[in-house]
Each structure stands twice: as structure tokens, then as C-alpha cells.
Coordinates of C-alpha atoms and ligand atoms in Angstrom, one line a residue:
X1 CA 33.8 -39.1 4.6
X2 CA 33.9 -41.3 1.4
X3 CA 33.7 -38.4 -1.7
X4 CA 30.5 -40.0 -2.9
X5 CA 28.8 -39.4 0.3
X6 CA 30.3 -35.8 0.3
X7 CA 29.2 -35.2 -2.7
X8 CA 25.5 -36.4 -2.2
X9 CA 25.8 -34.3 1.0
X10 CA 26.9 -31.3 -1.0
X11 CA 23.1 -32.1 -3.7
X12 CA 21.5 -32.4 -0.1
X13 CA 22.8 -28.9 1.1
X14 CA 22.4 -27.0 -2.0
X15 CA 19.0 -28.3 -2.4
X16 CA 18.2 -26.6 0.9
X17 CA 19.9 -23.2 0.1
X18 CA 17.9 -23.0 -3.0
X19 CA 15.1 -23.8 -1.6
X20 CA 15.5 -21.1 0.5
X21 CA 16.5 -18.5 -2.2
X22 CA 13.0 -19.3 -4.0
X23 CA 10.9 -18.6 -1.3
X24 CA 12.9 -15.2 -0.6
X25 CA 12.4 -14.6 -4.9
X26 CA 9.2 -15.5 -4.4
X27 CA 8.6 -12.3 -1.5
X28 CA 10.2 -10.1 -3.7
X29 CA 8.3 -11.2 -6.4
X30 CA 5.0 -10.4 -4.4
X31 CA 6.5 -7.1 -3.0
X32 CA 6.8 -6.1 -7.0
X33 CA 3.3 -7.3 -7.9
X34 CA 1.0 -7.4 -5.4
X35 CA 1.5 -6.6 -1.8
X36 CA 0.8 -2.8 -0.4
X37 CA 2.9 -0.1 0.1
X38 CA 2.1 -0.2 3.7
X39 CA 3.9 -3.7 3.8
X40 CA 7.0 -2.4 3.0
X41 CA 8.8 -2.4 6.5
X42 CA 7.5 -5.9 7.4
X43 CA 8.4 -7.3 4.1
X44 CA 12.3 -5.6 4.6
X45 CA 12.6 -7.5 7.7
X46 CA 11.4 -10.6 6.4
X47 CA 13.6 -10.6 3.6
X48 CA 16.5 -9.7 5.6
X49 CA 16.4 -12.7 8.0
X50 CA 15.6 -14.6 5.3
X51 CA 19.1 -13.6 3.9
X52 CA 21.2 -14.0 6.9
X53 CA 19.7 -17.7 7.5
X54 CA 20.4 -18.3 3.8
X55 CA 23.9 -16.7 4.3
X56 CA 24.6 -19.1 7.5
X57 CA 23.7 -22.0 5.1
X58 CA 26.2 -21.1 2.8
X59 CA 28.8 -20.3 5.3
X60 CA 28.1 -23.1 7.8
X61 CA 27.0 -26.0 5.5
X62 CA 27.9 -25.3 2.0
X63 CA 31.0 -24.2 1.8
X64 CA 32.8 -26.0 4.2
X65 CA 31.2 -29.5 2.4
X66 CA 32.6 -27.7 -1.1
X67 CA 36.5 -27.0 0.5
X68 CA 36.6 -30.5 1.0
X69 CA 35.4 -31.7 -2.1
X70 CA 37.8 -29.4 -3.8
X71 CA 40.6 -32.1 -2.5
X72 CA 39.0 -34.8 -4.7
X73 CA 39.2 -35.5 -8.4
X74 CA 35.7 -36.7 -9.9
X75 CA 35.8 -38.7 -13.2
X76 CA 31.8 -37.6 -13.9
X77 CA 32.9 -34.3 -15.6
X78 CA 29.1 -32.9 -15.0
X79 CA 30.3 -33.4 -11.3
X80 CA 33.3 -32.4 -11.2
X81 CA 32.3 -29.3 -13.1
X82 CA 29.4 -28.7 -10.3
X83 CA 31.7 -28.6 -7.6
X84 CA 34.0 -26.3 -9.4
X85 CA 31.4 -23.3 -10.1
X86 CA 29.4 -23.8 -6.8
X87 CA 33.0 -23.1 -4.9
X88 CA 33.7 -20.1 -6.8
X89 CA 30.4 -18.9 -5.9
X90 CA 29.6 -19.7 -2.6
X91 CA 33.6 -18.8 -1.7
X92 CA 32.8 -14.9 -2.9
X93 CA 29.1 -15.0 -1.2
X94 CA 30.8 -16.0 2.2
X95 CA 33.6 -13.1 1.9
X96 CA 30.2 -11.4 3.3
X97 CA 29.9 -10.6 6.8
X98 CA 26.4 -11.8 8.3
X99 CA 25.5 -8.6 9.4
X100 CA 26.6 -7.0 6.3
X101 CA 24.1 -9.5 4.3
X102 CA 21.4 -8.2 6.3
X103 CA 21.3 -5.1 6.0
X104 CA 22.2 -5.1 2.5
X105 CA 18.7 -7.0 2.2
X106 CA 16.7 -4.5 4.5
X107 CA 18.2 -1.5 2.9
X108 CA 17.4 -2.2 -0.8
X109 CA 14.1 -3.2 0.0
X110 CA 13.3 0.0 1.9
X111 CA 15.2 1.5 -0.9
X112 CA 13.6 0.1 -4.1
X113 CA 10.0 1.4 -2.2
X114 CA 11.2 4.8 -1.9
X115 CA 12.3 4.6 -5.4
X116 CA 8.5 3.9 -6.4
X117 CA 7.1 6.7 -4.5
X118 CA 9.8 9.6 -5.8
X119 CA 9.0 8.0 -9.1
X120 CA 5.6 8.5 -9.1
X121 CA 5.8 11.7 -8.0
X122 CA 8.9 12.4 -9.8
X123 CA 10.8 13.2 -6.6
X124 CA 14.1 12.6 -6.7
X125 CA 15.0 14.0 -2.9
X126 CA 12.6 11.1 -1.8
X127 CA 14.7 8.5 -3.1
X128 CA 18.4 10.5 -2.8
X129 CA 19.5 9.8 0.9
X130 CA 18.5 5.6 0.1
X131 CA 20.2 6.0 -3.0
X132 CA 23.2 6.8 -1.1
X133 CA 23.1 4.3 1.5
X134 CA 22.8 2.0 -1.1
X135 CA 25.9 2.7 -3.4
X136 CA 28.1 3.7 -0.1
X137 CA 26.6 0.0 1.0
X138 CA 27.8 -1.4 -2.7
X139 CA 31.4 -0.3 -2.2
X140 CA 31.9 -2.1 0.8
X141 CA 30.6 -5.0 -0.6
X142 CA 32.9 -4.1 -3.4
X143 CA 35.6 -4.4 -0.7
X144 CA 34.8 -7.5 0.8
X145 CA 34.8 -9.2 -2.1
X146 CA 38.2 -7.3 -3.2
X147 CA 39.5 -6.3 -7.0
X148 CA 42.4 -5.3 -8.8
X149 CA 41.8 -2.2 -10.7
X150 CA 38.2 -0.6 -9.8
X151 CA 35.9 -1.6 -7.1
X152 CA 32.9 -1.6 -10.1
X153 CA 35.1 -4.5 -11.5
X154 CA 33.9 -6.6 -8.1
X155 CA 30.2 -5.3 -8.7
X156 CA 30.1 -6.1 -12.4
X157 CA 31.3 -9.8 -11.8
X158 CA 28.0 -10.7 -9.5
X159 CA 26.5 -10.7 -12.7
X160 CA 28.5 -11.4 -15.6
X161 CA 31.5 -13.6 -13.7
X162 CA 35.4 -13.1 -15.0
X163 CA 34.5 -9.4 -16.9
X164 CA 36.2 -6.2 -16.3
X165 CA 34.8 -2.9 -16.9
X166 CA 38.2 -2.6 -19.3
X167 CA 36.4 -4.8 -21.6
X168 CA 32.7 -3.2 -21.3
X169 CA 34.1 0.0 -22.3
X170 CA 36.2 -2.0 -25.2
X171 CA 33.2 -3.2 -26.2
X172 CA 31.2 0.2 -26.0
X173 CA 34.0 2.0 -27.9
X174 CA 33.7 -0.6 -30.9
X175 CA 30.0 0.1 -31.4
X176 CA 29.8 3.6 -30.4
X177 CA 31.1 5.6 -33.6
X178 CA 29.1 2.6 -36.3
X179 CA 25.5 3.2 -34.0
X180 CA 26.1 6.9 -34.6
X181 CA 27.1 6.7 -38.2
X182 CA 23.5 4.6 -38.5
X183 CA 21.8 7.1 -36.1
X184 CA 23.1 10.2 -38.0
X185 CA 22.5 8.6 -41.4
X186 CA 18.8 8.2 -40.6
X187 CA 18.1 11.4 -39.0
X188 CA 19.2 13.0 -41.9
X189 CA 17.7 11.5 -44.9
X190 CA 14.6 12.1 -43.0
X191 CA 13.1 9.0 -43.7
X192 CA 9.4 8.4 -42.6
X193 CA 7.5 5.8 -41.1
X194 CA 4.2 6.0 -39.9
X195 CA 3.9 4.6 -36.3
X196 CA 0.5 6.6 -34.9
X197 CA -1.5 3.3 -35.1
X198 CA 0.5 1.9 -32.4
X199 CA -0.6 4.7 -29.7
X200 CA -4.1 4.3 -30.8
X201 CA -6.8 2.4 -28.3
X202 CA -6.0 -1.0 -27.3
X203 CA -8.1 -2.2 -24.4
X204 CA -6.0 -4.1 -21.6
X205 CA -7.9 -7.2 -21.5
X206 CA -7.3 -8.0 -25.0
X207 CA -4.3 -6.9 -25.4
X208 CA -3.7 -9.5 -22.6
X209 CA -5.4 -12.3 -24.0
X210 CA -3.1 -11.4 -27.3
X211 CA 0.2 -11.6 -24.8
X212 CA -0.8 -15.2 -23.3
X213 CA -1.4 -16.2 -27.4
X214 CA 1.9 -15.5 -27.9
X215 CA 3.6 -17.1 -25.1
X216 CA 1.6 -20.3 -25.7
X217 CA 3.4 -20.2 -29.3
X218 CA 6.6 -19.4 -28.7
X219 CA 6.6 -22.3 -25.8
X220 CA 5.8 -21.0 -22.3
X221 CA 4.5 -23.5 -20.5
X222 CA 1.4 -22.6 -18.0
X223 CA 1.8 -25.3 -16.0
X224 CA 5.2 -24.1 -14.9
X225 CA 4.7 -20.5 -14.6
X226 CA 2.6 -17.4 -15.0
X227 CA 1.7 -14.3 -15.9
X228 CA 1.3 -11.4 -13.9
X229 CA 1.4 -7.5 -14.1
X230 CA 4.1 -4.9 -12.9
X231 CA 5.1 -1.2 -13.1
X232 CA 8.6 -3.1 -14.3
X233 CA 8.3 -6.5 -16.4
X234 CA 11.0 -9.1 -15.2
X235 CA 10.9 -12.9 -15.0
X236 CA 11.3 -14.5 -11.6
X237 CA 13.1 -18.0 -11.9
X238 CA 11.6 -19.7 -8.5
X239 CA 13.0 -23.3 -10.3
X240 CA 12.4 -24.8 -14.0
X241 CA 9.0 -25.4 -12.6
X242 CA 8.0 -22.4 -11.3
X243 CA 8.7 -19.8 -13.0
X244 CA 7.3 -16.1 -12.8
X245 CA 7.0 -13.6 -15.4
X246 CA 5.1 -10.0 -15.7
X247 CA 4.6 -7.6 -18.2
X248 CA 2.9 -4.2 -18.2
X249 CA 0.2 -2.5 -20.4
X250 CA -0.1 0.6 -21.7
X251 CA -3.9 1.0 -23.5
X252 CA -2.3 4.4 -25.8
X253 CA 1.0 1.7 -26.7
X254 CA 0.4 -1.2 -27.9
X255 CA 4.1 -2.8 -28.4
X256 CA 4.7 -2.2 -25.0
X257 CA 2.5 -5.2 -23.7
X258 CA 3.4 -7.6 -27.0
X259 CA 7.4 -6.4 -26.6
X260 CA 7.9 -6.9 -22.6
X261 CA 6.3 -10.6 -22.9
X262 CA 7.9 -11.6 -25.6
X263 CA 11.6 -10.3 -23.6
X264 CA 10.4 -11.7 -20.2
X265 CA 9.1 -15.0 -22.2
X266 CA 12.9 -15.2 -23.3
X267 CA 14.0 -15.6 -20.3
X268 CA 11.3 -17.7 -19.1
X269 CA 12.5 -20.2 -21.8
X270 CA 15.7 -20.2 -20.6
X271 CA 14.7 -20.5 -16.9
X272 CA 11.9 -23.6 -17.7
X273 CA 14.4 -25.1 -20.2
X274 CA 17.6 -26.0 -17.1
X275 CA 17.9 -28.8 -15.9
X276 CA 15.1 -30.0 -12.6
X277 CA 16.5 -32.8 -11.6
X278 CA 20.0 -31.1 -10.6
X279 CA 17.8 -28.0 -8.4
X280 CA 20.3 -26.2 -6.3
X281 CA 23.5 -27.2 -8.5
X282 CA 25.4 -24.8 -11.2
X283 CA 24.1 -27.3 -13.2
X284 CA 20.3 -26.3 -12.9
X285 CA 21.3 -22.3 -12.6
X286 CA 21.3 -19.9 -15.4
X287 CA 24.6 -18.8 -16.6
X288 CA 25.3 -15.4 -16.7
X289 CA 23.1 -12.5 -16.5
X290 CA 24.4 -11.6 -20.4
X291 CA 23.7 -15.2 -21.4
X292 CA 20.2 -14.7 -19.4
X293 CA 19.4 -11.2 -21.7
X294 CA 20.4 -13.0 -24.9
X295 CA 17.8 -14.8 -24.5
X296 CA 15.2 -12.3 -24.0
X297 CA 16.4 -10.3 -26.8
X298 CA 16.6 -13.4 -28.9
X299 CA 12.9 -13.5 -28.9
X300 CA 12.4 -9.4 -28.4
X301 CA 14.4 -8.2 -31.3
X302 CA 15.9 -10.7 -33.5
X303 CA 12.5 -12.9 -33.8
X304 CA 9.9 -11.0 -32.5
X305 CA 10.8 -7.8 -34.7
X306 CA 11.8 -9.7 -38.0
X307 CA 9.4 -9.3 -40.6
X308 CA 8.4 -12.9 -40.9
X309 CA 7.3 -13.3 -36.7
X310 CA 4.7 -10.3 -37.8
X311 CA 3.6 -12.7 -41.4
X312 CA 2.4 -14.7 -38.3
X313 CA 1.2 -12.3 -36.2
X314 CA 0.1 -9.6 -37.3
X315 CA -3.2 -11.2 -39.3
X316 CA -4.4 -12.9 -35.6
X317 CA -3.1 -9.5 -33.8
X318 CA -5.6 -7.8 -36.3
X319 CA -8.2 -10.1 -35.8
X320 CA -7.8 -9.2 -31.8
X321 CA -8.2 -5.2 -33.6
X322 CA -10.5 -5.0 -36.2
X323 CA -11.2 -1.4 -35.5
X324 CA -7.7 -0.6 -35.6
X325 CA -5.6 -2.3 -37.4
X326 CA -8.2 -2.9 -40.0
X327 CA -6.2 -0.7 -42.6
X328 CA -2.9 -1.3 -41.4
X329 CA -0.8 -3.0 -43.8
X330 CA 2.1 -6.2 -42.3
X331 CA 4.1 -3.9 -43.8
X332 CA 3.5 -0.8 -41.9
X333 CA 3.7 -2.7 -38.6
X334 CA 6.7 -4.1 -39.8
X335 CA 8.5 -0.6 -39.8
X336 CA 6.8 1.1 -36.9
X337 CA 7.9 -1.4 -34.7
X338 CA 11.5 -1.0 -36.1
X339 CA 11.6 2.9 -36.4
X340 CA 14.7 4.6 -34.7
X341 CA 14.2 7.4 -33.1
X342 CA 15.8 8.7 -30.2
X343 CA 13.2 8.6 -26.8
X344 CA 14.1 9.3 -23.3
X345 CA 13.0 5.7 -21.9
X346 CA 15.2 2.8 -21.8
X347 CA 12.9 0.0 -22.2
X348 CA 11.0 1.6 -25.1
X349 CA 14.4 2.8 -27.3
X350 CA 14.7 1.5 -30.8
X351 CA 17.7 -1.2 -31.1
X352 CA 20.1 1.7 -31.7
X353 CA 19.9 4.0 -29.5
X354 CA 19.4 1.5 -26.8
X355 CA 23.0 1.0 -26.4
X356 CA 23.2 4.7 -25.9
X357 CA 21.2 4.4 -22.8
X358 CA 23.2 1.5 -21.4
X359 CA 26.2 3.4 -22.1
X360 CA 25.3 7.1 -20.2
X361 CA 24.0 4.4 -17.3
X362 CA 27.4 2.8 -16.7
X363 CA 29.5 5.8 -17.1
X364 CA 27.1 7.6 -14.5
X365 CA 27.5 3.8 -12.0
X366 CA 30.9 4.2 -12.7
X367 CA 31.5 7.5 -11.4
X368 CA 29.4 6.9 -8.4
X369 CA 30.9 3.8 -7.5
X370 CA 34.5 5.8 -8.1
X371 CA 32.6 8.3 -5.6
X372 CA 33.9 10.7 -8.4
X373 CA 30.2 12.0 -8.6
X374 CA 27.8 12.2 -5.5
X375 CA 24.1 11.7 -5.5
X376 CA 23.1 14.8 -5.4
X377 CA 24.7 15.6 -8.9
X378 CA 23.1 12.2 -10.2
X379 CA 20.0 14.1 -11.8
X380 CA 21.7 17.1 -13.8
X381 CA 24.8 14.5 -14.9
X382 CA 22.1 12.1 -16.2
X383 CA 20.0 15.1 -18.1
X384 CA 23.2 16.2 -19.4
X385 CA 24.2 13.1 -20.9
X386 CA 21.3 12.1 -22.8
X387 CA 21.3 15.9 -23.9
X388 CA 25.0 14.8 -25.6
X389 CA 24.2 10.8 -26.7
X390 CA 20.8 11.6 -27.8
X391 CA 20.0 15.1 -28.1
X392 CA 17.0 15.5 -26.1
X393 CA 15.7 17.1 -22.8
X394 CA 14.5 15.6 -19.9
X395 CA 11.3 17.3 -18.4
X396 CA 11.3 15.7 -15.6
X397 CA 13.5 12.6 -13.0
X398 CA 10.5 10.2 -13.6
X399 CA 11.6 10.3 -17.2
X400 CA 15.6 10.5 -16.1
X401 CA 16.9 9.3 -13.7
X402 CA 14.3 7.7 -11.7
X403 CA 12.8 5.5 -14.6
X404 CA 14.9 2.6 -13.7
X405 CA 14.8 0.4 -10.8
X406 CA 18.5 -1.6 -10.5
X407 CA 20.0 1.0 -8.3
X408 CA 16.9 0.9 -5.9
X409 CA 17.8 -3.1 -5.9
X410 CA 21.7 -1.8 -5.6
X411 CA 22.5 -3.6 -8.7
X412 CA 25.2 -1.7 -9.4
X413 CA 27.0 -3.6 -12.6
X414 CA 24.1 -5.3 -13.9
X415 CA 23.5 -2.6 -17.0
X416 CA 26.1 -3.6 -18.8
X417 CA 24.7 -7.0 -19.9
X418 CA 21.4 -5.9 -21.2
X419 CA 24.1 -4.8 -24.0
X420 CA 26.2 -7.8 -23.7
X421 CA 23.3 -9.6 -24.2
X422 CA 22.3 -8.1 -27.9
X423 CA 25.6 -9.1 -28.7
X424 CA 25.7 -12.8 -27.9
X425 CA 21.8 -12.6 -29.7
X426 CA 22.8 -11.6 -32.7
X427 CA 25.9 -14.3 -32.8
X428 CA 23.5 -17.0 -31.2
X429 CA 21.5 -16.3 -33.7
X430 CA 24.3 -16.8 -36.5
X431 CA 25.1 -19.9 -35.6
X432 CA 22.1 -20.9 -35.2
X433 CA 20.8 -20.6 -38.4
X434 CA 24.1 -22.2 -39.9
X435 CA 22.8 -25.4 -37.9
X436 CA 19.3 -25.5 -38.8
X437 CA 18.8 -23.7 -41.8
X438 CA 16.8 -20.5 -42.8
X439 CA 15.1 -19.4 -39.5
X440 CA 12.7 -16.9 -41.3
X441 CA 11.1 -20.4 -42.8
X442 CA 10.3 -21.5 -39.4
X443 CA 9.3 -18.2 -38.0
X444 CA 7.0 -17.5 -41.1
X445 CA 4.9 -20.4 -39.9
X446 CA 4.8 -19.9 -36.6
X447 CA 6.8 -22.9 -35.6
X448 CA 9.4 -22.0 -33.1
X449 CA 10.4 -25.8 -31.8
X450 CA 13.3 -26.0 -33.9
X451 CA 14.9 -22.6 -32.3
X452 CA 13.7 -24.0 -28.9
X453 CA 15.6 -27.1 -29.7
X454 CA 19.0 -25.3 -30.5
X455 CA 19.2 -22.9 -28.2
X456 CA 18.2 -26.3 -25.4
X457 CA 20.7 -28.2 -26.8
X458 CA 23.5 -25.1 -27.2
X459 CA 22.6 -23.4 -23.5
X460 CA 19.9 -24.2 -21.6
X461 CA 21.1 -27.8 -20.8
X462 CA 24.7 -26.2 -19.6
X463 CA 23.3 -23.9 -17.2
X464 CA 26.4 -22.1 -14.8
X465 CA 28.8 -25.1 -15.9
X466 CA 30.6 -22.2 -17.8
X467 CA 31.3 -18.7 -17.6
X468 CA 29.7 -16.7 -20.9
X469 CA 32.8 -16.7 -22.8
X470 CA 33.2 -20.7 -22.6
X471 CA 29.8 -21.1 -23.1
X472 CA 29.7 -18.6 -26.3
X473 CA 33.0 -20.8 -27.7
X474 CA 31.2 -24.1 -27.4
X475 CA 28.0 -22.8 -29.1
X476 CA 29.5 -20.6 -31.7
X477 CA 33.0 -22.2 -31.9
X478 CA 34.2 -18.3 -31.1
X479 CA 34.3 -15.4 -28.0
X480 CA 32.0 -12.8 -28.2
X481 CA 32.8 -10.7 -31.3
X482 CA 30.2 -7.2 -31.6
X483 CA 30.3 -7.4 -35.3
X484 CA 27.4 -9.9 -35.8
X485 CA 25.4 -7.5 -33.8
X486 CA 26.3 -5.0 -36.1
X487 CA 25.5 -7.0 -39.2
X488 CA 22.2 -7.9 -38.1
X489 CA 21.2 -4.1 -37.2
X490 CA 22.6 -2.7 -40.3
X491 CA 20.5 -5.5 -42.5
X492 CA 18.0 -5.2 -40.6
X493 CA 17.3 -1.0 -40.6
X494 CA 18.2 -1.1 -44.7
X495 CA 14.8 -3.2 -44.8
X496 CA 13.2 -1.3 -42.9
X497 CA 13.9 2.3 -44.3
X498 CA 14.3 0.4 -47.4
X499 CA 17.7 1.9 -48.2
X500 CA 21.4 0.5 -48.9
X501 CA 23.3 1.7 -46.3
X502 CA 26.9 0.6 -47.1
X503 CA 28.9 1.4 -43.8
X504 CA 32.4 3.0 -43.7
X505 CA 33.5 0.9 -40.7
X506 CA 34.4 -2.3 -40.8
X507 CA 32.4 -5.4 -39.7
X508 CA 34.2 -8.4 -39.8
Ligands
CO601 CO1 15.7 -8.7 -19.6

């Protein structure tokens, strides 16, 4: 076949495939919103045959079009690019045997439902025998797709391609010691900020209407997506033009509605901004799962918490308030949103101990992947761990170990890039303002196009043409280097406990 026609064969075929991976998205997105419990086994079944058809796609179609190609040199480098990245993916997918793909798909959906019900009832037995089905399920994967060093190495790079978990723990061991030296200097200059506002009364609906304000402003476009409601928030890219988000309310906590929209509408930017025309191409796909959370905590932390978003906001969040906020100084909010203080819940820690939670999750993944620790000791490993990072107790496994989802889902590698992704944040954010000047001007006004712009022009519009690190070097002109995140986190808690906290470590 003439390599034109191959290649228009090869649009054709991964058209199709993706297709077919957005109505399966779309299934789980339902299972996570709306559908019943007593669904569950239907909706496993469903999802699983989806899979193996998907799988044959790849194996039968896809990848035998892409080994050809491979023999051909394009002069298009967008092309020639495309082809590269969809043979390094669809050549690991198809290491997968059928069978396997199947009931890996059955078995985390069963698995993720009994995760909700031990959850709720904070019974970790309920969920332990899936749990283990699951991980020994991950390790074969882990050996299908082979590795050198650990078979978490093969986990980790379904989510953030070409990393090891040698350079996740580099990375944890160069922030570690300065995050405690902030966290200790805090805790005992006993600094206080008054947060109790945030846990007073805030009913759902208008804490709602205040979410769907926000995402109008910072550019989520309703004709392309919605907004929906889930025990865990998360974005569901169908394609650019359909794309899902949720968020959850909590009537006694206000930030958690405005702060999970704000993330998910992160990554709803990202997803809305690739490319359509290219749909089914590396082209058109997000990059990297790090990439992916840099953009979420682009808009969480580094916009969304900066004194000048809440200049914006907090005068029309008061008007939404009246009765609550009617004292309530920009200031005040200011800090209470910012206040560090160690918590037992991932998604509501400060931005330092955060990393401590990320950090007690993948040594604990590790060790189970290694099969150096079993399921059953799961729960007293994890109590004793955030006894040591963060010196607290847990009361209970809907507060430990059960609070997450992603090893319900199997996703066994995937906690390392909500770190990964601060990181490239605070760098992306850098740069960004070396291109278009003082962000806090725009931000102060509520005008968020130019940041839009940049980060469109800088990664959206590259989607999986290149790994993280290539992508990082063309946007920043340099790898992923933790000491802007430190920068920004150091500035940003002297603000806020208005101190001068010179650090010890170095930073450059
Ligand atoms: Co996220």
C-alpha cells in the first residue's frame, strides 16, 4: 500500500479505537455518578467486552497498520511524530493477552464497587480479598509488559511514560527534609490563622451556582462539557468536545466544592484545549498523566490560592454569602485557604503536607507490588506511616486507607504524578510569567485568557507528541527541576503567616 493511503488508514483505525474508548469512559463515568449499586455486575461485563473488542482493534487493525508505517520516513514531522507515539503505545497495550484485558476490566470494576461499600462502612475486610486480586492482577500485567529493575517501574510508565521509580524517590528525597524544615518551622512558632468561617453553613445549591461562576471565568466551555456530582471529583476526557467533569460538596466546607472545580476545571482546560480535528491520534491525546495534574494544580494552587484570584473572588463569593462571609475580611480568606496543617485526607492537605501523603502512598504501592507487604497488613502499615510523616492517628480505614479510590481502579503507579505534577506547575508557571508578564495583573481582574493562551500554545496544542520531559524542555527551555516548586511554596507560606522564612537548604 502507497504510505499515504497507510497512513490515512492508520487516522481511519484510530478514529474507531477511540471512539470506542469514549463510550467505555463514558460507562465508567456513569458507574461513578449515576448508575445504582445494583448495576454493578451488568456494568463489569459491559465494560469488560467492551475492552477485549477494543483490545482486538488494537491488536488486529492498529498495530499491524503502525509496524508498517514504522518502515517509512514521513517529511510532515506532526506525522511522522504521530506514528512514532501511537507505536510505542499500542506495541505495550498488545503485549496484553485478550483474556488478560478482560478480566483486568471485570475485576476492577467489581473491585472499585466493593471499595465504595467498605468505605462507607469503613470496612476494610469488604474490600481486602478484591484488593488482592487486583495488585496480584497488576504484577502480571507488570510482567507482560516486562522491566528492568522493579515490576512498579512497568506500572508507573502507563502513566507517566520513560520514568523510573529511581527518579520518583530522587525526587521525593530532594523535597522531603525542605517540606519538613517548613512544616516544623510553622508548627512551632505557633502561628494562627483563623479558618472556622470555612466550615460554617453553605447551602449546596449555591455553593453550586458559585462553582459553574467560576468555571465560566476561568474558560470551561458548557457547550463542550459538564458538570456533575461524585463521592470522588475527576474529569472524564470523552474528546475536546465532550468533556466530563464532577465535583463534590460538602455544606460544613466550603473550599471543598470551590477547590475540586477549580482542579477538575484544570484538567478540563487541557482536555477541551487538544487538538479535534486529529481525534484518535497522539496528537489529539493528553500527554502524561503529570503533565495532565499540572494543569489542575495550575488553576488549584498556584492561581486559584494566590491572593490576587480571591481580589476577584472573594467580593462575588461574598455576595453568594452575605450571612457568612459578611465580616470576613479578603484577607482572612486569603490565609485560611493557605493554612498548613497536617489532616488525615489527601485531597483536603495543605500544599505541604500533600506531598507527605503521596509519598507514604507509593512507598506502601511499592511494597505491595514488591509483594514485600500483603493486604492484610495494608491498614496498620498505612496508620503507622502517617503516625511518622504527619503525626496523627487514624480512627478509622474510611479516613486511612480506604479514602482513595486508584487501587480499587488498580492504578497502581498513578500517585506519583499528582506530585510530579506540583512540580512542573510551579515551573510552568515560571516561565510563564517570564513570557507574558506579571500574572497577578491578569488574575487581579479576573482575566484569565492570556494564561489560557500560553499554556495552548506551550502544551495543549502538543498533546502525546512528547514524553513530559521533552515537553517540559520545549516550554521551559529545561527538565523538571523541584526547586521552582519550592520557591513558590516558600514565598507563598511567608505571605501567608506573614513571616521571613529564610531556608537552610538550597533552592537553586
Ligand atoms: Co487531578
Amino acid at each position: 500500500m502507497e504510505k499515504e493511503t497507510l497512513y490515512n488508514e492508520f487516522v481511519k483505525v484510530a478514529e474507531k479505537a477511540a471512539n470506542l474508548q469514549a463510550a467505555m469512559s463514558l460507562l465508567a463515568w456513569d458507574q461513578e455518578t449515576y448508575m445504582k449499586p445494583g448495576s454493578i455486575h451488568r456494568r463489569a461485563k459491559q465494560l469488560s467486552d467492551l475492552a477485549s473488542f477494543h483490545h482486538q482493534i488494537l491488536q488486529l487493525e492498529l498495530f499491524p497498520i503502525l509496524e508498517s508505517l514504522m518502515d517509512y520516513e514521513f517529511d510532515h514531522p506532526i506525522k511522522q511524530r504521530n506514528i512514532e507515539q501511537a507505536y510505542k503505545i499500542v506495541a505495550k497495550e498488545v503485549l496484553l493477552p485478550e483474556n488478560f484485558v478482560k478480566e483486568w476490566a471485570e475485576t476492577v470494576s467489581e473491585a472499585q464497587c466493593a471499595w465504595q461499600i467498605a468505605k462507607a462502612n469503613s470496612h476494610y475486610p469488604t474490600f481486602e480479598p478484591l484488593l488482592r486480586k487486583v495488585i496480584q492482577l497488576a504484577r502480571q500485567k507488570a510482567g507482560y509488559f516486562g522491566y528492568e529493575e522493579s515490576p512498579y517501574d512497568a506500572l508507573l510508565d502507563e502513566y507517566e511514560p520513560g520514568i523510573t521509580r529511581k527518579q520518583v524517590q530522587h525526587f521525593f528525597e530532594t523535597i522531603k527534609k525542605p517540606l519538613l524544615t517548613i512544616l516544623d518551622h510553622i508548627q512551632n512558632h505557633e502561628f494562627f490563622i483563623d479558618d472556622q468561617f470555612l466550615f460554617y453553613h453553605y447551602p449546596k445549591e449555591k455553593q453550586l451556582l458559585f462553582s459553574n461562576h467560576i468555571l465560566t471565568n476561568l474558560g470551561f466551555d458548557f457547550d463542550r462539557g459538564r458538570l456533575d456530582i461524585s463521592v470522588h471529583p475527576f474529569t472524564m476526557g470523552l474528546a475536546p468536545e465532550d468533556v466530563r467533569i464532577t465535583t463534590r460538596v460538602d455544606e460544613k466546607d466550603i473550599t471543598m466544592s470551590i477547590y475540586s472545580t477549580i482542579h477538575e476545571c484544570g484538567h478540563a482546560l487541557y482536555e477541551q484545549g487538544l487538538n479535534p480535528k486529529m481525534y484518535g491520534l497522539p496528537i489529539s491525546e493528553p500527554c502524561s498523566l503529570s503533565i495532565h495534574e499540572s494543569q489542575s494544580r495550575f488553576w488549584e494552587n498556584n492561581i486559584g490560592r494566590s491572593f490576587t484570584f480571591w481580589q476577584f473572588y472573594f467580593p462575588i463569593l461574598r455576595s453568594y454569602f452575605p450571612e457568612v462571609l459578611g465580616e470576613v475580611t479578603l484577607e482572612q480568606m486569603f490565609k485560611a485557604v493557605n493554612k498548613v496543617k497536617p489532616g488525615l485526607i489527601r485531597i483536603s492537605a495543605d500544599e505541604v503536607t500533600y506531598h507527605f501523603h503521596i509519598m507514604l502512598r507509593f512507598e506502601l504501592e511499592c511494597a505491595l507490588i514488591d509483594g514485600e507487604l500483603t493486604t492484610d497488613e495494608l491498614p496498620s502499615a498505612w496508620n503507622e506511616k502517617i503516625r511518622s510523616y504527619l503525626g496523627l492517628d487514624v480512627p478509622n480505614d474510611t479516613q486511612g486507607v480506604l479514602q482513595d479510590i486508584h487501587w480499587s481502579h488498580g492504578a497502581f503507579g498513578y500517585f506519583p504524578t499528582y506530585s510530579l505534577g506540583s512540580f512542573y506547575a510551579a515551573q510552568f508557571y515560571h516561565y510563564m510569567e517570564k513570557s507574558i508578564g506579571s500574572i497577578d495583573r491578569y488574575v487581579k481582574e479576573g482575566n484569565f485568557q492570556p494564561l489560557r493562551q500560553w499554556l495552548q500554545e506551550h502544551i495543549f496544542r502538543y498533546g502525546r507528541l512528547y514524553s513530559s520531559e521533552e515537553l517540559c524542555k520545549k516550554a521551559t527551555g529545561e527538565t523538571l527541576n523541584v526547586s521552582y516548586f519550592l520557591k513558590y511554596i516558600i514565598s507563598k507560606l511567608n505571605a501567608v503567616y506573614e513571616m521571613n522564612f529564610q531556608p537552610e537548604f538550597q533552592v537553586d
